[in-house]
Every structure is written in C-alpha cells, then in structure tokens.
Coordinates of C-alpha atoms and ligand atoms in Angstrom, one line a residue:
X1 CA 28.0 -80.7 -30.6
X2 CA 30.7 -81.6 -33.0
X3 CA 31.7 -85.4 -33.3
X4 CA 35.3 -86.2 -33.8
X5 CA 35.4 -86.3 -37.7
X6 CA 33.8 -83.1 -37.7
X7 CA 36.5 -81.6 -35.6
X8 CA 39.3 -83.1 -37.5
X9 CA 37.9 -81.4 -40.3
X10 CA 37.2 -78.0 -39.0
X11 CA 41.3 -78.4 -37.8
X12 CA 42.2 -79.1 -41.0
X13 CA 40.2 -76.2 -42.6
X14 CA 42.0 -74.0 -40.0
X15 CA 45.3 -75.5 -40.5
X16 CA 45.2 -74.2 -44.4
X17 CA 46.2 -71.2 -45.0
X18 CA 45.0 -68.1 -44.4
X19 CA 45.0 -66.5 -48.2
X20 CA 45.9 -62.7 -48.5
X21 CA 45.3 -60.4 -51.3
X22 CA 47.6 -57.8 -51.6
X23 CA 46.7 -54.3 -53.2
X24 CA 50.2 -52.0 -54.5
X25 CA 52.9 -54.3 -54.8
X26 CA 55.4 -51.1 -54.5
X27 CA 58.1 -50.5 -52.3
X28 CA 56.4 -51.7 -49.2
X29 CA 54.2 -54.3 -51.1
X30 CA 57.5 -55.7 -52.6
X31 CA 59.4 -55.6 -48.9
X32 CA 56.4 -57.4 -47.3
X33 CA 56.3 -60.6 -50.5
X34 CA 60.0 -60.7 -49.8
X35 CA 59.7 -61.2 -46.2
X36 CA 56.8 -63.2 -45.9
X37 CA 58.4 -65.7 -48.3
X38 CA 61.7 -65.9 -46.8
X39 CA 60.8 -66.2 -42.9
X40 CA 57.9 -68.2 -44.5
X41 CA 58.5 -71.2 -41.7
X42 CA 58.9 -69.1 -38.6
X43 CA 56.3 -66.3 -38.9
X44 CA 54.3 -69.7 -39.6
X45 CA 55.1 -71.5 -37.0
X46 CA 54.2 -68.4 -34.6
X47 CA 50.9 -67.7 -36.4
X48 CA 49.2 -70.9 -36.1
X49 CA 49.0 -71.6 -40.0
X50 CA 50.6 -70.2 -42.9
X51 CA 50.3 -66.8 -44.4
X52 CA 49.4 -67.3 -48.5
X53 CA 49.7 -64.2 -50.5
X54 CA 47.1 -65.4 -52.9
X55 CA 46.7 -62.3 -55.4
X56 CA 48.2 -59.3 -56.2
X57 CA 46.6 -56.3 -57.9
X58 CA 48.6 -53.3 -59.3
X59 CA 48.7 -51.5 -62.3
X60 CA 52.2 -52.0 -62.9
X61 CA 51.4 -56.1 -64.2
X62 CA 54.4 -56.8 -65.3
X63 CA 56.6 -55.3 -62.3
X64 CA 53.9 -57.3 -60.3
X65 CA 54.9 -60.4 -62.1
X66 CA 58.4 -60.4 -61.9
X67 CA 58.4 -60.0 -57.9
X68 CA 56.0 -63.1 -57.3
X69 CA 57.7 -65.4 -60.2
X70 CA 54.4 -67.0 -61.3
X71 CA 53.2 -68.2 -57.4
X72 CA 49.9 -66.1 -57.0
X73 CA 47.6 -64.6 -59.2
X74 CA 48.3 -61.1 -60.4
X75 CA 45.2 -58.4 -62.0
X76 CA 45.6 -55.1 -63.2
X77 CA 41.9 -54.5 -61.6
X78 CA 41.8 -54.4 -57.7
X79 CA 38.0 -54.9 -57.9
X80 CA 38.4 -58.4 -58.8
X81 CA 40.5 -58.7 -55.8
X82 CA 38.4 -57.7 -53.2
X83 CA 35.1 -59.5 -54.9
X84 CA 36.9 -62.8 -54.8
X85 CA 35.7 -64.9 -52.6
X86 CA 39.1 -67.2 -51.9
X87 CA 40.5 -63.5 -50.2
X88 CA 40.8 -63.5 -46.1
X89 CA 42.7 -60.3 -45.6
X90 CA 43.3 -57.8 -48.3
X91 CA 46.1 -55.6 -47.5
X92 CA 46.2 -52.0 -48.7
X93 CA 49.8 -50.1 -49.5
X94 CA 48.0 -48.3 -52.3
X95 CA 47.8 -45.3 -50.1
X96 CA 46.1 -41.7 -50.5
X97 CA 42.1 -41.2 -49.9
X98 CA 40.6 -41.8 -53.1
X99 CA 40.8 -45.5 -54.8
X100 CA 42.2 -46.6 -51.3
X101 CA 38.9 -45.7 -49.5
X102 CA 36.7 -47.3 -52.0
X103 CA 38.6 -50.6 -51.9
X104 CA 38.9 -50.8 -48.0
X105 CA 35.2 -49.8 -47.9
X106 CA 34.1 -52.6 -50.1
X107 CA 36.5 -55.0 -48.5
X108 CA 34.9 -54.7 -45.7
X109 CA 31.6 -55.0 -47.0
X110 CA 32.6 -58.3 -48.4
X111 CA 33.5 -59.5 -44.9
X112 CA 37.2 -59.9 -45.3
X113 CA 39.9 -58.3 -42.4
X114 CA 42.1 -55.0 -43.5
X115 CA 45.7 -54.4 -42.9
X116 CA 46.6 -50.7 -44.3
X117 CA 49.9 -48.7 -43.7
X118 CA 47.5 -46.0 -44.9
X119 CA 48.0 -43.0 -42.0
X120 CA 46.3 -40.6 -44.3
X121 CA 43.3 -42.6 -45.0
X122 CA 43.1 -43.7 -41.3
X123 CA 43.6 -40.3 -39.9
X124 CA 41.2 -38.4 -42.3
X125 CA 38.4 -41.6 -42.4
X126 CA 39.2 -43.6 -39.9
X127 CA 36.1 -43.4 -37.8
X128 CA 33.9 -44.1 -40.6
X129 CA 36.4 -47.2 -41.2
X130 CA 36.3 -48.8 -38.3
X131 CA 32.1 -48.0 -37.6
X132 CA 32.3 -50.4 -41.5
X133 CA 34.7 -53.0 -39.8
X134 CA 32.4 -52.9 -36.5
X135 CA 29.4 -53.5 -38.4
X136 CA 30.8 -56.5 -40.1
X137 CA 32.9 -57.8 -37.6
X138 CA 36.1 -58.0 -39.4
X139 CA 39.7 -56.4 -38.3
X140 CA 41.4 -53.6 -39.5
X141 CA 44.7 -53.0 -38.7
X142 CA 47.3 -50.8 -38.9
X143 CA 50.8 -50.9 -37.5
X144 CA 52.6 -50.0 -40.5
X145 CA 50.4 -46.7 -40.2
X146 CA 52.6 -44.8 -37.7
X147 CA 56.5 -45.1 -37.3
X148 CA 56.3 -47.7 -40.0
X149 CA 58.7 -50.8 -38.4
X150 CA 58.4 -49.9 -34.9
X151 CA 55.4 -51.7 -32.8
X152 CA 54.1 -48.3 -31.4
X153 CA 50.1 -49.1 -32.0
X154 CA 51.0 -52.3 -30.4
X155 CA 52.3 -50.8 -27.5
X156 CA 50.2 -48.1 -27.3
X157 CA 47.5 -50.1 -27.4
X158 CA 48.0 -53.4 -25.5
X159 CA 51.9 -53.1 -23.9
X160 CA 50.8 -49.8 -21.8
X161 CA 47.2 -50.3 -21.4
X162 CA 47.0 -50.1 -18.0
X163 CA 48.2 -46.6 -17.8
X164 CA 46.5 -43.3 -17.9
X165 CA 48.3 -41.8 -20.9
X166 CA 49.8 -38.4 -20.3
X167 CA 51.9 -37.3 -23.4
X168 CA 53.3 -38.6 -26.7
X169 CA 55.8 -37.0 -28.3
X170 CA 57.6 -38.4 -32.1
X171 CA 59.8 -37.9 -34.2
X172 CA 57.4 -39.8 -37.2
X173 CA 58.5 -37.9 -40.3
X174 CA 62.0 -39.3 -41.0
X175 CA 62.0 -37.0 -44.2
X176 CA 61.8 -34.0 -42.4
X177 CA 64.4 -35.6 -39.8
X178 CA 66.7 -35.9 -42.2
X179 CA 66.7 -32.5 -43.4
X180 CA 67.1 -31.3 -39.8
X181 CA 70.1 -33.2 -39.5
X182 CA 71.8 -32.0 -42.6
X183 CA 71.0 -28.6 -41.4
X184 CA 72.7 -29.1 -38.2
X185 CA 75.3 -31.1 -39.2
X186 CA 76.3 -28.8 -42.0
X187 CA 74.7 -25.6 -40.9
X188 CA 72.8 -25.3 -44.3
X189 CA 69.7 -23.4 -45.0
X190 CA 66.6 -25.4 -45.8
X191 CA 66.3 -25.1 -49.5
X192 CA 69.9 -26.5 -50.2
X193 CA 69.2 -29.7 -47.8
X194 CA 65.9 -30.4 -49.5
X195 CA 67.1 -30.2 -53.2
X196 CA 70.4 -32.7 -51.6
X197 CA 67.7 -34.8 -50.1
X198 CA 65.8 -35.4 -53.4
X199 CA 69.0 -36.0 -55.1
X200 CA 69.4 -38.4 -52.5
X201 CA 66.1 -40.0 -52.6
X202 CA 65.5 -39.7 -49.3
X203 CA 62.7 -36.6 -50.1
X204 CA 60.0 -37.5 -52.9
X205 CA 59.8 -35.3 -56.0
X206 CA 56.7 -33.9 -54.4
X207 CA 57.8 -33.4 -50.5
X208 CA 54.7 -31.5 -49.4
X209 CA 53.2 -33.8 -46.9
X210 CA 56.3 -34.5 -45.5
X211 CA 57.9 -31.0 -44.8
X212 CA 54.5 -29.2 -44.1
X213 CA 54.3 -31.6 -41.2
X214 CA 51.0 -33.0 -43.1
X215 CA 52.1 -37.3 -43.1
X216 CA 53.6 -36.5 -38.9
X217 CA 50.0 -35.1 -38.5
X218 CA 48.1 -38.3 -39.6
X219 CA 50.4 -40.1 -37.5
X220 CA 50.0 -38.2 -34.4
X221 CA 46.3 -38.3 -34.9
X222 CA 45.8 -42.3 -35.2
X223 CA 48.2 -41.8 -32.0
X224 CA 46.2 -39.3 -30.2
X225 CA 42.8 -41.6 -31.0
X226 CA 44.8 -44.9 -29.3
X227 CA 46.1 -42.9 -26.7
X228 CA 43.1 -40.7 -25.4
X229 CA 39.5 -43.1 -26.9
X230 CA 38.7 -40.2 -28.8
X231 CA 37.7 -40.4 -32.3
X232 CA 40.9 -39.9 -35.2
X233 CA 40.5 -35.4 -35.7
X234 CA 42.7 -35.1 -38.2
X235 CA 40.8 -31.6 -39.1
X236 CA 41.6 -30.2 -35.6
X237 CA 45.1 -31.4 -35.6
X238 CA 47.5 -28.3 -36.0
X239 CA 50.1 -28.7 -38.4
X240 CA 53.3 -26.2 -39.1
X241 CA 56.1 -28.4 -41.1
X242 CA 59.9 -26.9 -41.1
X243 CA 60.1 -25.2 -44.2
X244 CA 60.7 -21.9 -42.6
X245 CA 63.2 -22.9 -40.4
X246 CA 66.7 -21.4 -40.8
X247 CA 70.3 -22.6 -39.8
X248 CA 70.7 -19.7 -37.6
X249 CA 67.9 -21.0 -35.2
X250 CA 69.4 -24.5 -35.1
X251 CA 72.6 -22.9 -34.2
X252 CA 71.5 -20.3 -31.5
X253 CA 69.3 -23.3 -30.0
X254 CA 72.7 -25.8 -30.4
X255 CA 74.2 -23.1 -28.1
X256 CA 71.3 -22.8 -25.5
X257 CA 71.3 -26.7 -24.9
X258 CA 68.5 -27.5 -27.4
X259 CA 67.7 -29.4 -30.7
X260 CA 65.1 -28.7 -33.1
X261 CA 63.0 -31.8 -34.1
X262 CA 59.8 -31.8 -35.8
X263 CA 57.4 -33.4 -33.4
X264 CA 54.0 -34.8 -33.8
X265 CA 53.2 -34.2 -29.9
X266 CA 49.9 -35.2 -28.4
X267 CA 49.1 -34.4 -24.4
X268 CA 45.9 -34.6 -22.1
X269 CA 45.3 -31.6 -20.4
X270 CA 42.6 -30.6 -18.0
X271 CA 40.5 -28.8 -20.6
X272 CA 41.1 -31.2 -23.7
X273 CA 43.4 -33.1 -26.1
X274 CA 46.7 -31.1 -27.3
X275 CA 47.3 -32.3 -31.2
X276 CA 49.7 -30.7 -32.8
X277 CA 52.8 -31.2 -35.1
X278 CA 55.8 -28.3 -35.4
X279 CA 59.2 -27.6 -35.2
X280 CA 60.1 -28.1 -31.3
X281 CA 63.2 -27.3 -29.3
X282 CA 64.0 -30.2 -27.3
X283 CA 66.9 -30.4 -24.7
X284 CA 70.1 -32.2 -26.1
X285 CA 70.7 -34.8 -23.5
X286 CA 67.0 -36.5 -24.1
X287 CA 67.4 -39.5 -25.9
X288 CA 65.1 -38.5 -28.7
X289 CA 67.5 -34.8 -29.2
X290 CA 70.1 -37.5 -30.7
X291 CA 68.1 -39.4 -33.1
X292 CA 69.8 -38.4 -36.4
X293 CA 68.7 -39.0 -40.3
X294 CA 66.0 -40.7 -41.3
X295 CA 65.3 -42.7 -38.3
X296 CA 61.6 -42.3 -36.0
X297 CA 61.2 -42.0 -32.2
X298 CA 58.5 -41.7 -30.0
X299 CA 57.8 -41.3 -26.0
X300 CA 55.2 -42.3 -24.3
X301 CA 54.6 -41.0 -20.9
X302 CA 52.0 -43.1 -18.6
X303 CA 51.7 -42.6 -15.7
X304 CA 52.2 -45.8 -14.1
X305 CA 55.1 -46.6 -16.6
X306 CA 56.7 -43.0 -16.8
X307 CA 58.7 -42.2 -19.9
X308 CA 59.3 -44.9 -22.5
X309 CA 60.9 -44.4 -26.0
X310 CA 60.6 -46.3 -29.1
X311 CA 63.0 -46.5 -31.7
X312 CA 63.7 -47.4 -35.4
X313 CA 63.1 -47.3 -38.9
X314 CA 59.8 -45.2 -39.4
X315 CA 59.8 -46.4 -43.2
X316 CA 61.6 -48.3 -46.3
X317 CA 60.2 -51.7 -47.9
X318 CA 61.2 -54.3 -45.0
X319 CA 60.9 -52.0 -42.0
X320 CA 57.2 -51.3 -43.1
X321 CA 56.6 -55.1 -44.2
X322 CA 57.7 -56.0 -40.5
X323 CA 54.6 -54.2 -39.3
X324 CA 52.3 -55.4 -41.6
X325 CA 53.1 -59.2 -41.4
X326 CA 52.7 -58.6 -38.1
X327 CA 48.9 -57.6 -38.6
X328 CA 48.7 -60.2 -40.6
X329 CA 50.2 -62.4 -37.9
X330 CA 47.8 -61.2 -35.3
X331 CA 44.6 -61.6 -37.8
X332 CA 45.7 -65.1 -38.7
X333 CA 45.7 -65.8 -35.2
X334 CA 42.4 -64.2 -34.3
X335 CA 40.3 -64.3 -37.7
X336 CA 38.1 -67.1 -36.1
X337 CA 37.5 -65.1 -32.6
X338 CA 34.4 -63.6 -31.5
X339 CA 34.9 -60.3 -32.7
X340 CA 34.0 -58.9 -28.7
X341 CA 37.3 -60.8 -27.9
X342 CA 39.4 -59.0 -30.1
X343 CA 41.8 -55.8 -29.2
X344 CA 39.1 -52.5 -29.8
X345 CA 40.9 -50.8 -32.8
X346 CA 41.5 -47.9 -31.3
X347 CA 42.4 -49.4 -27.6
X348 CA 39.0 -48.2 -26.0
X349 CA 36.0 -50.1 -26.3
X350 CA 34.1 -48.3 -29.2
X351 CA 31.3 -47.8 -26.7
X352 CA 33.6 -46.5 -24.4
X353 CA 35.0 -43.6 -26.7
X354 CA 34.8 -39.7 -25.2
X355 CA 34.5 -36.6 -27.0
X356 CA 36.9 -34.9 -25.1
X357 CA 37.4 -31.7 -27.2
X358 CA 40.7 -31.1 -29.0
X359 CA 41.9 -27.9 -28.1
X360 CA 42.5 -25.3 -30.6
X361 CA 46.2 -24.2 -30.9
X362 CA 46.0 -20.4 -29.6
X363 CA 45.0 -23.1 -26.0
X364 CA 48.1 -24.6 -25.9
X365 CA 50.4 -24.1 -23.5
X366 CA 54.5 -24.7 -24.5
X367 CA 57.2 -22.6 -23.5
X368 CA 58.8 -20.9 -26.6
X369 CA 62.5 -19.6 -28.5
X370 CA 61.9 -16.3 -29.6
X371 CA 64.8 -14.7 -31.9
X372 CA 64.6 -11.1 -32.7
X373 CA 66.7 -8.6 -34.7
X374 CA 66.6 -5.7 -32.9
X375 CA 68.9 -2.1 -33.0
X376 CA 72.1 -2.7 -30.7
X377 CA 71.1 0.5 -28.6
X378 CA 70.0 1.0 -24.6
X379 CA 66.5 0.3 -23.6
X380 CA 65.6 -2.2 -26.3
X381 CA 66.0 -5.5 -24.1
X382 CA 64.3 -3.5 -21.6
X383 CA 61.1 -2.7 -23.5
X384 CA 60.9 -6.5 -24.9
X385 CA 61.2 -7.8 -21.3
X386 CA 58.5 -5.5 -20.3
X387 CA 56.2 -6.5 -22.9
X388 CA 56.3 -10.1 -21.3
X389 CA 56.6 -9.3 -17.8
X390 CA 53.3 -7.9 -18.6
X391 CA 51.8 -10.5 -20.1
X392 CA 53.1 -12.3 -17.1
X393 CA 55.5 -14.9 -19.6
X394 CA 58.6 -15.5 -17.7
X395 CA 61.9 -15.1 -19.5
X396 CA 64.2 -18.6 -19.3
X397 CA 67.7 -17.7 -20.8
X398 CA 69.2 -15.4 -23.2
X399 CA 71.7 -14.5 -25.1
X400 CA 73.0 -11.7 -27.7
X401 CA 74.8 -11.8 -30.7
X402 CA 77.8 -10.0 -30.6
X403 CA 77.4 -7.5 -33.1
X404 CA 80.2 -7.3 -36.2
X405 CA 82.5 -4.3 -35.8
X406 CA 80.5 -1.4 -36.2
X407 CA 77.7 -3.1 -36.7
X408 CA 74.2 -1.2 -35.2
X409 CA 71.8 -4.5 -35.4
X410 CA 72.2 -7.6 -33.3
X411 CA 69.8 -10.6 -32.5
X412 CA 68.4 -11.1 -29.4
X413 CA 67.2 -15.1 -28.6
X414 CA 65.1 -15.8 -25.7
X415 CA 63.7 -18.9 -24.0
X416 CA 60.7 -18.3 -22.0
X417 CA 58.5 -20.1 -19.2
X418 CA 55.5 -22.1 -20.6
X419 CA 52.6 -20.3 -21.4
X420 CA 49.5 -20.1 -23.6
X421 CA 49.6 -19.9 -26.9
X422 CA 47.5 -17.0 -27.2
X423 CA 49.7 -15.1 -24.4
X424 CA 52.2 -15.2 -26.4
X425 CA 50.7 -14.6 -29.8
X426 CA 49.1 -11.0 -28.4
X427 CA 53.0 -10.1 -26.7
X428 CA 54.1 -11.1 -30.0
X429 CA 52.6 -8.2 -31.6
X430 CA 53.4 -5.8 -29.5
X431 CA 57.5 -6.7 -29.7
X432 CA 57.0 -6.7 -33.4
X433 CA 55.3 -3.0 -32.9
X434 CA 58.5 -1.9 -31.3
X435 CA 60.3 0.9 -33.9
X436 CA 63.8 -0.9 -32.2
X437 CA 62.6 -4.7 -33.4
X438 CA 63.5 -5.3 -37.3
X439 CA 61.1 -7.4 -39.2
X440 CA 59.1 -10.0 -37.6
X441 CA 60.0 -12.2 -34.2
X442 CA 60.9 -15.2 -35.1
X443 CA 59.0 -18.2 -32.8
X444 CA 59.7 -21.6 -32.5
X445 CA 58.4 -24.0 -29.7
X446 CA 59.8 -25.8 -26.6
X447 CA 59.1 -28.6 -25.3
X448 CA 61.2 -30.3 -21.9
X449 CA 59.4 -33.3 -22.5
X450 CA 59.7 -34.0 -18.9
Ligands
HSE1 N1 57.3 -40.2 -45.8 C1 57.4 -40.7 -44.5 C2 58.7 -40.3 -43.8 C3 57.4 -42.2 -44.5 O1 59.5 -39.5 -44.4 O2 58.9 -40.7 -42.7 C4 56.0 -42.8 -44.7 O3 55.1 -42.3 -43.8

C-alpha cells in the first residue's frame, strides 16, 4: 500500500513527460516535429501528459538540426538512440526491412513502445514483431502504416469490432491513383502519365513499389491480419500493379459504367482469405469510383455495420504525422497499463489467432472485362461465347467497336458473371487459340463491391 507522499510522487513522475526518440526525421519525421510542437497544448491536454520528442537520429545531422532549432538532442547513430535509457517510445519513419528491422527489434528488446509507418516492414515481419513486443510487453503501433492520415487500423480494429468482417476493399496507393486519373482524365497511355507524375513529384524516381501494386500489398496485408486474426502473409498476397494498363481499357470501361482503380481487396470466403491487389473495374456511381488523384479510400463491409468508407490523405508529411501522434497519443495514455488490458495489435487476441489459409489467386472468384481484337467477320462472337458457355462463365454486357471504314479488325469488350479464377484462365486459352482472335485477350478484374 502506497501512503499519500508516495502517490503524489508516482503522479508527478506520470505527469512528466512521456520522452520520444524519433528515427528519420524526413518528410514524415519533419511533419510529425511540426505538429507535435504546434498543437503541443491540445494533443497534451487529451493525452494525459505531454509528448517530448527527446532525440532525433538521422544521417542527414545538419537537416536534423535545423528542424528542431537546438530543443532535443540530435545523433547521426540510431544505436545510441534506442540504447538510451531516458527513450519511452522510439518512433521509426526510417522505413524499408533492413536497418529498420534491426532497430525496432532492439527497441524492443530494451523495453521501450514502437510506433512505425513502416507497411513494408510490418507486412513482411510483422509477426515476428509483434511475438518481440509480446514477449516484452511493450506496444507497437502502427496507424500511419496503412492509408497514412486516415484512422483505418483504428477502426478496423476497435470502431467495428463487433462485426464479422466480410470484405475490404482500398484505394491505398495514391501514386498509382494518380496516374489512373491522369489517364482518364486525359486519356493518356501509362508511360506519358508516369514520366508527368515524376516531373510532378507525385511518383518517386524509383516508382516500383508503387505501380507494381507492391506498397497497396503490404497495406492490404496488415489489413487482412486486423480484419480476419490471421497472421500478416505478405508472401501469399497476390500482387499485379497497373503498368500494363492502357487508355483504351479506361475508356471502353468509362463506357460500360465502370472505373478502373487499383485495389488492395481483402474478403473471407468459405474456403479461406482472398488477398490480393490489381487493377479493378468498379461501378461509377460507388463512392470510391470518384475518388480522384492522389487521395486513399477504403470500405469496410461488416456485417452488422454493412458498408462503410474511409476517406483522405493516404500520405504527405502532416497527413502521416496525424497518425502517428496519434500512436503516440494512445501509448502515452496506456504505457503504464497491464499489457493484457491493452488493444491485441492485430485486433484478435494473439492466442485467439487462426490459420485460415489464404487462398491462392487461380481460387478467386471475381467477375472479369475481357477486351479482345478479333477479325470483324460472322461466327467469331459466336465461337468466343461458346468457349464460355462452356466453361459455364456467364456473359454480363458487350459491346463492339465500330470498325474504321474498311477496316477488317474490331475489338470486342465483354463483362462476365463471377467466376473462378482458374475458369477463366483455362477459357482464356482457348479464345486466345482462336485463328479469328489477334494477339492476346486482354483481362482486367471486376469487382461490384456490393
Ligand atoms: N507511396 C505511397 C503512395 C505512400 O503513393 O500512396 C506511402 O505508402
């Protein structure tokens, strides 16, 4: 039993603040100093105590110096800041699996809590992350992970938590959403958008992750993880980016009804997990069809709540800092709790976790566009339409080019019925077979997201 002094004195201890080391004090690192110093008295008065960004490491020293004026400490070597002893909560925006992994891993093992906007490291190590954290009952968190300023971990993990969660579907690369909307708007080809993108700076020199769908795929996998208690399966997750897309499939879809998104999409089924990211068809008058440039999205379905959709900036300095000041917020708050009382990082009770198997793409079931140049001559629509009556995949809508004046070659776009991915892969072959179809069918899923 504590007497009175005693108390006052553990109040006072609590009432100091809560000192944060910060690792990469980039674009995001610099948004989330920024912030943290000017709503300094608010985001204190709703955490309990104040927030103290005690020491910054980054390579860049001098960059580091200028953004916190001489009012923390700043080292070139990120070892000394998780070994110090004075730390609470390191923060990670250094990003990638390498140095990142190491410094989590051994901030952890020196006891102190983890915020990371880190989707990669999360998605590809997560589980052996949060088995660390477990073990030394700290917190890792990670809001800034996925959709960068919108609170979709938050509400996938505590707002709906009383539902059964059916589907997810997000738009979580604004990069690629970007380009999708130049293409649309302007009805350019992929190559010109990108190279107008990086001139913009909205596409890094190096775009890979984003336009091979790679950085929507760690995303939809920390969701998937929340969503379903499984473990993060980053390795099963299949990814297909929009580098192949052309204008002329925007168009034909614009003229069926549809957009095409890139969505990270994530659905129970009866026989396992759906995880997959790709270019999707979506029908215009969703909500999610219209969200334009660089912006993120994702709906939820539960099925208690139905459909709900989350909105926002999925990255840039303050939009990310908003998510991880409000880890911090939320660890400041619950640093001193028994660590059974806190939210399970991953929703389900780490004991409570299922291996339900994530199903391998040719086991998905979607319904699909299919474009094909064919010869403008009788029987050809006739033998495609065979070729999926028999593999019992039932044709949607269609329409035909109007072929040029004497032109002999047309395309032929198709919507079908859901069906599995196999299905269609095997009539696939057999169109391509057809002496009448030019070159190679051109496939792109659809989702109704109903
Ligand atoms: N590169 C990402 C995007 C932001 O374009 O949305 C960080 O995940």
């Amino acid at each position: 039993m504590l007497c009175t002094h005693e108390l006052k004195e553990l109040k006072k201890e609590f009432m100091k603040p809560i000192k944060v080391g910060l690792l990469g004090i980039g674009v995001v690192g610099g948004g989330t100093y920024e912030v943290l110093r000017r709503n300094q008295e608010e985001i204190t008065r709703r955490a309990g105590r104040g927030i103290q960004i005690a020491m910054v490491a980054d390579r860049n020293i001098e960059r580091a110096k200028e953004i916190t004026r001489g009012e923390c400490e700043v080292v070139g070597d990120a070892d000394l800041l998780v070994n110090n002893p004075d730390i609470d909560i390191v923060i990670e925006l250094i990003g990638g699996y390498g140095v990142a992994k190491d410094l989590v891993l051994k901030a952890i093992a020196n006891g102190k809590h983890v915020v990371t906007a880190n989707k990669a490291l999360l998605a590809v190590h997560g589980n052996e992350i949060f088995k660390a954290a477990q073990e030394k009952g700290v917190i890792v968190a990670f809001e800034a992970a996925v959709a960068g300023g919108i609170p979709i971990i938050k509400a996938l993990r505590e707002g709906l938590t009383a539902n059964r969660i059916q589907w997810i579907a997000g738009i979580i690369n604004g990069t690629t959403n970007f380009i999708l909307s130049e293409m649309r708007d302007k009805g350019l080809d992929f190559d010109v958008v990108l190279k107008e993108a990086q001139r913009l700076g909205y596409a890094e020199a190096d775009p890979t992750f984003d336009i091979e769908g790679v950085d929507a795929a760690h995303k939809a996998t920390i969701m998937s993880a929340i969503a379903f208690g499984i473990p993060v399966q980053f390795d099963k997750a299949y990814v297909e980016g929009i580098t192949k897309l052309e204008a002329a499939d925007i168009r034909y879809a614009e003229q069926l009804g549809y957009r095409i998104k890139l969505l990270g999409i994530t659905k129970r089924m009866p026989n396992g997990i759906e995880l997959r990211v790709h270019p999707t068809l979506i029908p215009e008058k969703r909500l999610i069809a219209n969200v334009e440039g660089a912006m993120n999205a994702v709906v939820v379905q539960g099925d208690a709540v139905g459909s709900t959709l989350y909105y926002g900036k999925g990255a840039g300095a303050e939009p990310t800092a908003s998510a991880v000041i409000a880890d911090l917020v939320d660890i400041t708050r619950l640093a001193n709790a028994d660590p059974e009382h806190r939210v399970p990082y991953l929703a389900f009770q780490p004991d409570a976790m299922e291996n339900t198997p994530v199903l391998p793409m040719t086991e998905v079931t979607t319904s699909y566009y299919l474009r094909m140049h064919v010869m403008d001559q009788p029987g050809v629509l006739a033998d495609v339409a065979r070729i999926l009556a028999d593999a019992t995949i039932s044709i949607d809508a269609m329409i035909q080019r109007e072929p040029e004046e004497g032109e002999s070659r047309t395309d032929i776009i198709m919507l079908t019925h859901q069906t599995q991915e196999k299905n269609m892969l095997a009539a696939i072959e057999k169109i391509n077979a057809l002496p009448t179809v030019l070159g190679e069918v051109t496939k792109i899923r659809l989702e109704e997201l109903t």
